[in-house]
């Protein structure tokens, strides 16, 4: 049973091992998007708090115990943090659902295990990532070291507030870096709580700092701070581009995981029952506020009418409901602004000539909340705005295609390249099409699967660098080559 009664504590900054107020004393209120009611006050970090957090992180990096800790001990601390996250699963899931509006089913069954999985997985790498001895010349003993970068600034979005802490902080910390993380202003609560749990797990003061605050103030101050060596960012392409320019000035390394408008391609020879389920979860999981959402559904002409009919029926049954109810599968959008953006796109699509075959409306639950129905727009052409722009809500655009070449052409005809799905019983076609799609992840007869062990990131305007998997360890380390003369 989800705890619906206990009040949520005011949120603080986690800075140099302590939960503290902002130096300015400023706070902001975080709001439950399902009820439109305040949840609690949260300390609002300003540039002066960023400065003290970065200084604490630098001190912890240069003189403190974290990079000097025996790898096996650092591994143990991060593993313990994974365990503590699981021990506090109900509490974290509730906070996430209150703050973000996502169904408690997702917070509890998907998000919490994923964050714990990140800390467990990357703790394993602490003792495994090694340099190499390289055979260059008998006159030298030559080897490489994989060293941490220093202080990593992590700026994360509101759609997966807790999971993003795991994706960014777990590998950065595992590789011996110190972290200053800013959660989105709309959803700061779970990051703060994980920051507290990190201290309980034995992460030393200054190593992992959490600074809730505004992107344009605290976020920008982190990016510009000369004491930060690298920025890892997930969010909109527009802000990502801005951050990249700022990083150029400071010659900072940067990883960007940005928007998407991913094609989910259904061939006529697919298992249609599975494909209808996959098309539905591909867009409506996470309320469609998912960077990799399968928001462009490409359907082969021969099955188009039947498929869209089944899809519309399934979408019609998926009604928004109280996110704290374990049976709910479609929650509230994160904010009134996001809801209005999404509803605006539905109007735009209809105005462009698309046909609304399911949903399309706001439906308050118990008279409140930013809930939008599961929406399907049919007869979309790939040049329309609803086919090209990231809507970031429960709105699916259905586009027809004629054959595999046409599917690949339409699938790739977009600035983004984050993910793609395809559904077919033909194994050769599956692999051939997967290779031709310009996307960082391709799911075959599946959609929306993630694991700490599988790299994730974009092609084209969806960004560069990788979160997760062995690939992401390079994002948080640098290689030092050592030449020892033996003569
Ligand atoms: P943003 O890109 O603005 O926010 C992402 C993070 O960046 C937040 O922590 C934000 O802080 C921070 N930020 C904002 N401006 C700056 C800045 N100048 N310097 C440093 N950090 C900054 O996304 P939005 O919340 O505005 O969402 C807008 C759209 O972006 C969505 O509709 C969606 O299309 C897309 N989006 C994509 C995501 C993805 O996973 N690819 C995730 C979220 C959004 P704060 O929130 O406190 O302002």
Coordinates of C-alpha atoms and ligand atoms in Angstrom, one line a residue:
X1 CA 0.0 0.0 0.0
X2 CA 1.3 3.4 -0.9
X3 CA 1.7 5.8 2.0
X4 CA -0.7 8.7 1.2
X5 CA -0.6 10.5 4.5
X6 CA 2.9 11.2 5.8
X7 CA 3.9 14.8 5.0
X8 CA 7.0 15.2 2.8
X9 CA 9.9 16.9 4.6
X10 CA 11.2 20.2 3.2
X11 CA 14.0 19.6 0.7
X12 CA 17.6 20.9 1.4
X13 CA 20.8 21.1 -0.5
X14 CA 23.1 18.2 0.0
X15 CA 26.4 20.0 0.2
X16 CA 29.7 18.8 1.6
X17 CA 28.1 16.0 3.6
X18 CA 25.3 18.0 5.1
X19 CA 21.7 18.9 4.4
X20 CA 21.7 22.7 4.4
X21 CA 19.7 25.7 3.3
X22 CA 20.7 27.9 0.5
X23 CA 23.0 30.8 1.6
X24 CA 20.3 33.2 0.3
X25 CA 17.6 31.4 2.3
X26 CA 15.5 31.2 -0.8
X27 CA 13.2 28.3 -1.4
X28 CA 10.7 27.2 -4.0
X29 CA 7.7 25.0 -3.8
X30 CA 7.4 21.7 -5.6
X31 CA 3.9 20.8 -6.8
X32 CA 2.0 17.5 -7.2
X33 CA 0.8 17.6 -10.9
X34 CA -2.0 15.1 -10.1
X35 CA -3.6 17.3 -7.5
X36 CA -2.1 20.8 -8.3
X37 CA -1.3 21.1 -4.6
X38 CA 2.1 22.0 -3.1
X39 CA 4.2 19.1 -1.8
X40 CA 6.8 20.9 0.2
X41 CA 9.4 23.8 0.1
X42 CA 12.8 23.1 -1.3
X43 CA 16.0 25.1 -0.8
X44 CA 16.9 26.9 -4.0
X45 CA 20.6 26.9 -4.8
X46 CA 22.2 30.1 -6.2
X47 CA 25.6 30.7 -7.7
X48 CA 27.2 31.1 -4.3
X49 CA 25.9 27.6 -3.3
X50 CA 27.3 26.2 -6.6
X51 CA 30.6 27.8 -5.7
X52 CA 30.8 26.2 -2.3
X53 CA 29.6 22.8 -3.6
X54 CA 32.2 22.8 -6.4
X55 CA 34.9 23.9 -3.9
X56 CA 33.9 21.0 -1.6
X57 CA 33.9 18.6 -4.5
X58 CA 37.3 19.8 -5.7
X59 CA 38.7 19.5 -2.2
X60 CA 37.3 16.0 -1.9
X61 CA 38.8 15.1 -5.2
X62 CA 42.2 16.6 -4.7
X63 CA 42.9 15.9 -1.1
X64 CA 40.0 13.7 0.1
X65 CA 39.4 10.1 0.5
X66 CA 37.4 9.2 -2.6
X67 CA 39.9 8.9 -5.4
X68 CA 42.5 7.6 -2.9
X69 CA 40.1 5.0 -1.5
X70 CA 41.0 1.4 -2.2
X71 CA 38.9 0.4 -5.2
X72 CA 37.4 -2.5 -3.3
X73 CA 36.2 -0.1 -0.6
X74 CA 34.7 2.3 -3.2
X75 CA 33.0 -0.6 -4.8
X76 CA 31.5 -1.6 -1.4
X77 CA 30.2 1.9 -0.7
X78 CA 28.5 2.2 -4.1
X79 CA 27.0 -1.3 -3.8
X80 CA 25.7 -0.4 -0.4
X81 CA 24.0 2.7 -1.9
X82 CA 22.3 0.4 -4.4
X83 CA 21.1 -1.7 -1.5
X84 CA 19.9 1.3 0.5
X85 CA 17.9 2.5 -2.6
X86 CA 16.1 -0.9 -2.6
X87 CA 15.5 -0.8 1.1
X88 CA 13.8 2.6 0.7
X89 CA 12.0 1.6 -2.5
X90 CA 8.5 2.4 -1.3
X91 CA 9.5 5.8 0.0
X92 CA 11.4 6.8 -3.1
X93 CA 8.7 5.5 -5.4
X94 CA 6.1 7.6 -3.5
X95 CA 8.2 10.7 -3.7
X96 CA 8.8 10.2 -7.4
X97 CA 5.1 9.8 -8.1
X98 CA 4.1 12.8 -6.0
X99 CA 6.7 15.0 -7.7
X100 CA 6.4 13.8 -11.3
X101 CA 2.8 12.4 -11.7
X102 CA 4.0 9.1 -13.1
X103 CA 2.1 5.9 -12.0
X104 CA 3.3 4.4 -8.8
X105 CA 3.5 1.1 -10.7
X106 CA 6.3 2.6 -12.8
X107 CA 8.1 4.4 -10.0
X108 CA 8.1 1.3 -7.8
X109 CA 8.5 -1.6 -10.3
X110 CA 10.7 0.1 -12.9
X111 CA 12.4 3.3 -11.7
X112 CA 13.6 2.2 -8.3
X113 CA 15.1 -1.1 -9.5
X114 CA 16.8 0.7 -12.4
X115 CA 18.5 3.2 -10.1
X116 CA 19.7 0.5 -7.8
X117 CA 20.8 -1.5 -10.8
X118 CA 23.0 1.5 -11.9
X119 CA 24.8 1.7 -8.5
X120 CA 25.2 -2.1 -8.4
X121 CA 26.4 -2.4 -12.0
X122 CA 28.9 0.4 -11.9
X123 CA 30.2 -0.5 -8.5
X124 CA 31.4 -3.7 -10.2
X125 CA 33.5 -1.7 -12.6
X126 CA 35.4 0.0 -9.8
X127 CA 37.6 -3.0 -9.5
X128 CA 37.6 -4.0 -13.1
X129 CA 38.5 -1.0 -15.2
X130 CA 42.2 -1.3 -15.8
X131 CA 44.9 0.4 -17.9
X132 CA 47.1 -1.7 -20.3
X133 CA 50.7 -2.5 -20.7
X134 CA 51.5 -1.9 -24.3
X135 CA 54.4 -3.4 -26.3
X136 CA 56.2 -0.4 -27.7
X137 CA 59.9 -0.8 -27.4
X138 CA 62.4 -2.9 -25.4
X139 CA 63.8 0.4 -24.3
X140 CA 60.7 1.3 -22.4
X141 CA 58.1 -0.1 -20.0
X142 CA 55.0 1.5 -21.4
X143 CA 51.6 1.4 -19.8
X144 CA 48.3 3.4 -19.5
X145 CA 46.3 4.5 -16.5
X146 CA 42.6 5.2 -16.6
X147 CA 42.2 8.3 -14.4
X148 CA 39.1 10.1 -13.2
X149 CA 38.4 13.5 -14.7
X150 CA 37.9 15.5 -11.4
X151 CA 34.6 17.2 -10.7
X152 CA 31.6 16.3 -12.9
X153 CA 28.5 18.6 -13.1
X154 CA 25.4 16.6 -13.8
X155 CA 22.2 18.4 -15.0
X156 CA 19.1 16.2 -15.3
X157 CA 15.5 16.5 -16.4
X158 CA 12.1 16.0 -14.8
X159 CA 10.9 13.0 -16.8
X160 CA 13.1 10.4 -15.0
X161 CA 14.3 12.4 -11.9
X162 CA 15.5 9.3 -10.0
X163 CA 16.7 7.1 -12.9
X164 CA 18.8 10.0 -14.2
X165 CA 20.7 10.2 -10.9
X166 CA 21.7 6.6 -11.4
X167 CA 22.6 7.0 -15.1
X168 CA 24.8 10.0 -14.4
X169 CA 26.2 9.8 -10.9
X170 CA 26.8 6.0 -10.6
X171 CA 29.4 5.8 -13.4
X172 CA 31.0 9.2 -12.5
X173 CA 31.4 8.2 -8.8
X174 CA 32.5 4.7 -9.7
X175 CA 35.4 6.1 -11.8
X176 CA 36.6 8.2 -8.8
X177 CA 35.1 11.5 -9.7
X178 CA 33.2 13.9 -7.4
X179 CA 29.8 15.1 -8.5
X180 CA 27.7 18.2 -8.3
X181 CA 24.2 17.3 -9.5
X182 CA 21.3 19.6 -10.3
X183 CA 17.9 18.0 -10.5
X184 CA 15.1 19.7 -12.5
X185 CA 13.3 22.4 -10.6
X186 CA 10.0 20.5 -11.2
X187 CA 11.2 17.3 -9.6
X188 CA 13.9 17.6 -7.0
X189 CA 12.8 15.3 -4.3
X190 CA 14.2 11.9 -5.1
X191 CA 17.6 13.2 -6.0
X192 CA 17.9 14.9 -2.6
X193 CA 16.8 11.7 -0.9
X194 CA 19.4 9.6 -2.8
X195 CA 22.0 12.2 -1.8
X196 CA 21.1 11.6 1.8
X197 CA 21.3 7.8 1.3
X198 CA 24.7 8.2 -0.3
X199 CA 26.0 9.7 2.9
X200 CA 24.5 6.9 4.9
X201 CA 26.2 4.4 2.5
X202 CA 29.6 6.0 3.3
X203 CA 30.2 8.3 0.4
X204 CA 32.5 10.9 2.0
X205 CA 31.5 14.6 2.4
X206 CA 31.9 16.7 -0.7
X207 CA 32.0 13.7 -3.1
X208 CA 28.3 13.8 -4.1
X209 CA 26.5 17.1 -3.8
X210 CA 22.8 17.8 -4.8
X211 CA 21.8 21.3 -5.7
X212 CA 18.1 21.8 -6.5
X213 CA 17.5 25.1 -8.2
X214 CA 16.7 26.8 -11.4
X215 CA 18.4 25.8 -14.7
X216 CA 19.1 29.3 -15.8
X217 CA 20.8 30.1 -12.4
X218 CA 22.2 27.1 -10.6
X219 CA 22.4 25.0 -13.8
X220 CA 24.2 27.6 -15.7
X221 CA 26.5 28.4 -12.7
X222 CA 27.6 24.7 -12.6
X223 CA 28.3 24.7 -16.4
X224 CA 30.4 27.9 -16.1
X225 CA 32.3 27.1 -12.9
X226 CA 36.0 26.8 -13.6
X227 CA 36.3 24.1 -11.0
X228 CA 34.1 21.7 -13.0
X229 CA 35.9 19.5 -15.5
X230 CA 33.0 17.9 -17.3
X231 CA 29.2 18.3 -17.8
X232 CA 26.8 15.5 -18.4
X233 CA 23.4 16.7 -19.4
X234 CA 20.0 15.2 -20.3
X235 CA 17.2 17.4 -21.5
X236 CA 16.1 19.5 -24.5
X237 CA 18.1 19.9 -27.6
X238 CA 17.9 23.7 -27.2
X239 CA 19.4 23.8 -23.7
X240 CA 21.9 21.1 -24.7
X241 CA 23.2 23.3 -27.6
X242 CA 23.5 26.2 -25.2
X243 CA 25.4 24.1 -22.7
X244 CA 27.8 22.9 -25.4
X245 CA 28.6 26.4 -26.3
X246 CA 29.4 27.3 -22.7
X247 CA 31.5 24.2 -22.3
X248 CA 33.5 25.3 -25.4
X249 CA 34.5 28.5 -23.6
X250 CA 35.7 26.5 -20.5
X251 CA 37.2 23.7 -22.7
X252 CA 35.0 21.3 -20.7
X253 CA 34.2 17.8 -21.8
X254 CA 30.5 17.3 -22.3
X255 CA 28.0 14.4 -22.8
X256 CA 24.6 15.4 -24.2
X257 CA 21.5 13.1 -24.2
X258 CA 18.9 15.2 -25.9
X259 CA 15.5 14.9 -27.5
X260 CA 14.1 12.3 -29.8
X261 CA 11.2 11.5 -32.2
X262 CA 11.8 7.9 -32.6
X263 CA 10.2 5.7 -35.4
X264 CA 8.5 2.5 -34.3
X265 CA 8.1 0.5 -37.5
X266 CA 5.5 -2.2 -37.9
X267 CA 5.8 -4.5 -40.9
X268 CA 2.9 -6.5 -42.2
X269 CA 4.5 -9.8 -41.3
X270 CA 4.8 -8.9 -37.6
X271 CA 3.1 -10.6 -34.7
X272 CA 0.4 -8.0 -34.6
X273 CA -0.8 -8.6 -31.1
X274 CA 2.7 -8.0 -29.8
X275 CA 3.1 -5.0 -32.1
X276 CA -0.1 -3.4 -30.9
X277 CA 1.1 -3.8 -27.3
X278 CA 4.6 -2.6 -28.2
X279 CA 3.2 0.5 -30.0
X280 CA 1.1 1.3 -27.0
X281 CA 3.8 1.0 -24.4
X282 CA 6.3 2.6 -26.8
X283 CA 4.4 5.9 -26.5
X284 CA 2.2 5.8 -23.4
X285 CA 4.8 4.4 -20.9
X286 CA 6.0 7.4 -18.8
X287 CA 3.0 9.4 -20.2
X288 CA 5.0 9.8 -23.4
X289 CA 7.4 12.1 -21.5
X290 CA 10.2 9.8 -22.5
X291 CA 13.1 10.9 -24.7
X292 CA 13.1 7.6 -26.5
X293 CA 9.3 7.3 -26.9
X294 CA 8.2 5.6 -30.1
X295 CA 6.2 8.7 -31.0
X296 CA 6.3 8.2 -34.8
X297 CA 4.5 4.9 -35.6
X298 CA 5.3 3.8 -39.1
X299 CA 2.8 1.1 -40.3
X300 CA 3.0 -0.9 -43.5
X301 CA 0.1 0.0 -45.8
X302 CA -1.4 -3.5 -46.1
X303 CA -2.2 -3.7 -42.4
X304 CA -2.6 0.0 -41.7
X305 CA -6.4 0.2 -41.2
X306 CA -6.7 -2.9 -39.1
X307 CA -3.7 -2.0 -37.0
X308 CA -4.8 1.6 -36.3
X309 CA -8.3 0.3 -35.4
X310 CA -6.8 -2.0 -32.8
X311 CA -4.5 0.7 -31.5
X312 CA -7.2 3.2 -31.1
X313 CA -9.3 0.7 -29.2
X314 CA -6.4 -0.1 -26.8
X315 CA -5.6 3.6 -26.4
X316 CA -9.2 4.3 -25.5
X317 CA -9.1 1.8 -22.7
X318 CA -6.0 3.4 -21.2
X319 CA -7.6 6.2 -19.2
X320 CA -5.6 8.5 -16.9
X321 CA -6.2 7.9 -13.2
X322 CA -4.8 8.6 -9.7
X323 CA -1.0 8.0 -10.0
X324 CA -0.9 6.6 -6.5
X325 CA -3.3 3.8 -7.3
X326 CA -1.2 0.7 -8.2
X327 CA -3.6 -0.2 -11.0
X328 CA -3.0 3.1 -12.8
X329 CA -1.0 3.0 -16.1
X330 CA -1.3 6.6 -17.3
X331 CA -0.5 9.4 -14.8
X332 CA -0.5 13.2 -14.9
X333 CA 1.8 15.2 -17.1
X334 CA 4.5 17.0 -15.1
X335 CA 3.2 20.5 -15.3
X336 CA 0.4 22.7 -16.6
X337 CA 2.9 24.2 -19.1
X338 CA 3.8 20.7 -20.4
X339 CA 0.1 19.8 -20.6
X340 CA -0.7 22.9 -22.6
X341 CA 2.2 22.2 -25.0
X342 CA 1.0 18.7 -25.6
X343 CA -2.7 19.8 -26.1
X344 CA -1.4 22.5 -28.5
X345 CA 0.3 19.9 -30.6
X346 CA -2.9 17.9 -30.9
X347 CA -4.6 21.0 -32.3
X348 CA -1.6 21.6 -34.6
X349 CA -1.8 18.0 -35.9
X350 CA -5.5 18.2 -36.6
X351 CA -4.9 21.6 -38.3
X352 CA -2.2 20.0 -40.5
X353 CA -4.7 17.4 -41.7
X354 CA -4.1 14.5 -39.2
X355 CA -7.2 12.5 -38.1
X356 CA -7.7 12.2 -34.3
X357 CA -8.7 8.5 -33.7
X358 CA -8.2 8.4 -29.9
X359 CA -8.0 10.8 -27.0
X360 CA -6.9 14.3 -27.5
X361 CA -8.4 15.9 -24.4
X362 CA -7.5 16.9 -20.9
X363 CA -9.4 14.8 -18.3
X364 CA -9.0 15.9 -14.7
X365 CA -9.0 13.1 -12.1
X366 CA -11.1 14.0 -9.0
X367 CA -11.5 17.4 -10.6
X368 CA -7.8 18.2 -10.7
X369 CA -4.5 17.5 -12.4
X370 CA -2.6 17.8 -15.6
X371 CA -3.9 14.6 -17.2
X372 CA -4.1 14.1 -20.9
X373 CA -5.8 11.1 -22.6
X374 CA -3.8 8.5 -24.6
X375 CA -4.0 10.2 -28.0
X376 CA -3.5 8.7 -31.5
X377 CA -3.3 10.9 -34.6
X378 CA -3.6 9.0 -37.9
X379 CA -3.0 10.1 -41.5
X380 CA 0.1 12.0 -40.4
X381 CA 2.7 12.8 -43.2
X382 CA 6.3 12.9 -42.2
X383 CA 6.8 16.5 -43.0
X384 CA 4.1 17.7 -40.5
X385 CA 5.2 19.3 -37.2
X386 CA 3.6 16.4 -35.2
X387 CA 5.9 14.1 -37.1
X388 CA 9.0 16.2 -36.8
X389 CA 8.9 17.9 -33.3
X390 CA 9.3 16.3 -29.9
X391 CA 5.8 16.6 -28.3
X392 CA 6.9 14.8 -25.0
X393 CA 3.4 13.6 -24.0
X394 CA 1.0 10.8 -24.7
X395 CA 0.5 11.6 -28.4
X396 CA 1.2 9.1 -31.2
X397 CA 1.6 10.1 -34.8
X398 CA 0.8 7.3 -37.3
X399 CA 2.5 7.4 -40.7
X400 CA 2.1 4.8 -43.5
X401 CA 4.9 3.2 -45.4
X402 CA 5.1 0.9 -48.5
X403 CA 8.1 -1.3 -48.1
X404 CA 11.4 -1.6 -46.1
X405 CA 13.2 1.1 -48.2
X406 CA 10.3 3.5 -47.6
X407 CA 10.3 2.7 -43.9
X408 CA 14.0 3.4 -43.5
X409 CA 13.7 6.6 -45.6
X410 CA 10.9 7.9 -43.5
X411 CA 12.4 6.6 -40.2
X412 CA 15.6 8.5 -40.9
X413 CA 14.0 11.6 -42.3
X414 CA 14.3 13.6 -39.0
X415 CA 17.0 15.6 -37.2
X416 CA 16.9 13.2 -34.2
X417 CA 18.4 9.8 -33.8
X418 CA 17.9 8.5 -30.3
X419 CA 16.0 5.2 -30.7
X420 CA 13.9 3.1 -33.1
X421 CA 11.8 0.0 -32.9
X422 CA 10.8 -2.5 -35.5
X423 CA 8.4 -5.4 -35.6
X424 CA 8.7 -8.3 -38.0
X425 CA 8.9 -12.1 -38.1
X426 CA 11.6 -12.0 -40.8
X427 CA 15.0 -12.2 -39.1
X428 CA 17.0 -11.1 -42.1
X429 CA 14.8 -8.1 -42.6
X430 CA 15.0 -7.2 -38.9
X431 CA 18.8 -7.1 -38.8
X432 CA 19.1 -5.4 -42.2
X433 CA 16.7 -2.6 -41.3
X434 CA 18.2 -2.2 -37.8
X435 CA 21.6 -1.5 -39.4
X436 CA 20.2 1.1 -41.7
X437 CA 18.3 3.1 -39.0
X438 CA 20.2 6.1 -37.7
X439 CA 19.6 5.6 -34.0
X440 CA 21.6 4.9 -30.9
X441 CA 19.3 2.1 -29.9
X442 CA 17.1 -0.2 -32.0
X443 CA 14.6 -2.6 -30.4
X444 CA 13.5 -5.5 -32.5
X445 CA 10.1 -6.9 -31.5
X446 CA 10.3 -4.9 -28.3
X447 CA 10.3 -1.3 -27.1
X448 CA 11.5 0.7 -24.2
X449 CA 13.9 -1.7 -22.6
X450 CA 16.8 -0.3 -20.7
X451 CA 19.6 -1.8 -18.5
X452 CA 22.6 -0.4 -16.8
X453 CA 24.7 -2.7 -18.9
X454 CA 23.5 -1.5 -22.3
X455 CA 24.8 1.8 -23.7
X456 CA 22.2 4.5 -24.4
X457 CA 22.6 7.7 -26.3
X458 CA 21.9 9.5 -29.6
X459 CA 22.9 9.9 -33.2
X460 CA 22.5 13.3 -34.9
X461 CA 20.7 16.0 -32.9
X462 CA 19.9 13.6 -30.1
X463 CA 23.3 14.3 -28.7
X464 CA 26.6 12.4 -28.3
X465 CA 28.4 10.4 -25.8
X466 CA 26.8 7.4 -24.1
X467 CA 25.1 6.8 -20.8
X468 CA 25.3 3.3 -19.3
X469 CA 27.2 0.2 -20.3
X470 CA 30.9 -0.2 -20.6
X471 CA 31.0 2.6 -23.3
X472 CA 30.1 5.3 -20.7
X473 CA 33.2 4.6 -18.6
X474 CA 35.2 6.5 -21.2
X475 CA 32.9 9.5 -20.5
X476 CA 34.2 9.7 -16.9
X477 CA 37.9 8.8 -17.3
X478 CA 40.9 10.0 -19.2
X479 CA 43.9 7.9 -20.3
X480 CA 47.4 8.7 -19.1
X481 CA 50.3 7.1 -21.0
X482 CA 53.4 6.4 -19.0
X483 CA 56.9 5.7 -20.5
X484 CA 59.6 4.4 -18.2
X485 CA 63.0 4.2 -19.7
X486 CA 64.6 0.8 -19.0
X487 CA 68.0 1.6 -20.4
Ligands
LIG1 P1 15.3 21.6 -20.2 O1 16.2 21.1 -21.2 O2 15.1 23.1 -20.0 O3 15.7 21.0 -18.8 C1 16.6 20.0 -18.5 C2 17.5 20.4 -17.4 O4 18.3 21.5 -17.8 C3 16.8 20.9 -16.1 O5 17.5 20.5 -15.0 C4 16.9 22.4 -16.3 O6 16.7 23.1 -15.1 C5 18.2 22.6 -16.8 N1 18.5 23.8 -17.5 C6 17.6 24.6 -18.1 N2 18.3 25.7 -18.6 C7 19.6 25.6 -18.3 C8 20.7 26.4 -18.5 N3 20.7 27.6 -19.2 N4 21.9 26.0 -18.0 C9 22.0 24.8 -17.4 N5 20.9 24.0 -17.1 C10 19.7 24.4 -17.6 O7 13.9 20.9 -20.5 P2 12.4 21.5 -20.1 O8 12.2 21.1 -18.8 O9 12.3 23.0 -20.4 O10 11.5 20.7 -21.2 C11 11.3 21.3 -22.5 C12 11.3 20.2 -23.5 O11 12.5 19.6 -23.5 C13 10.3 19.1 -23.3 O12 9.0 19.4 -23.7 C14 10.9 18.0 -24.1 O13 10.5 18.1 -25.4 C15 12.3 18.2 -23.9 N6 12.9 17.4 -22.9 C16 13.7 16.3 -23.2 C17 14.2 15.5 -22.3 C18 14.9 14.3 -22.7 O14 15.1 13.3 -21.9 N7 15.5 14.2 -23.8 C19 13.9 15.7 -20.9 C20 13.2 16.9 -20.5 C21 12.7 17.7 -21.5 P3 15.2 23.5 -14.5 O15 14.3 22.5 -14.8 O16 15.4 23.7 -13.1 O17 15.0 24.8 -15.2

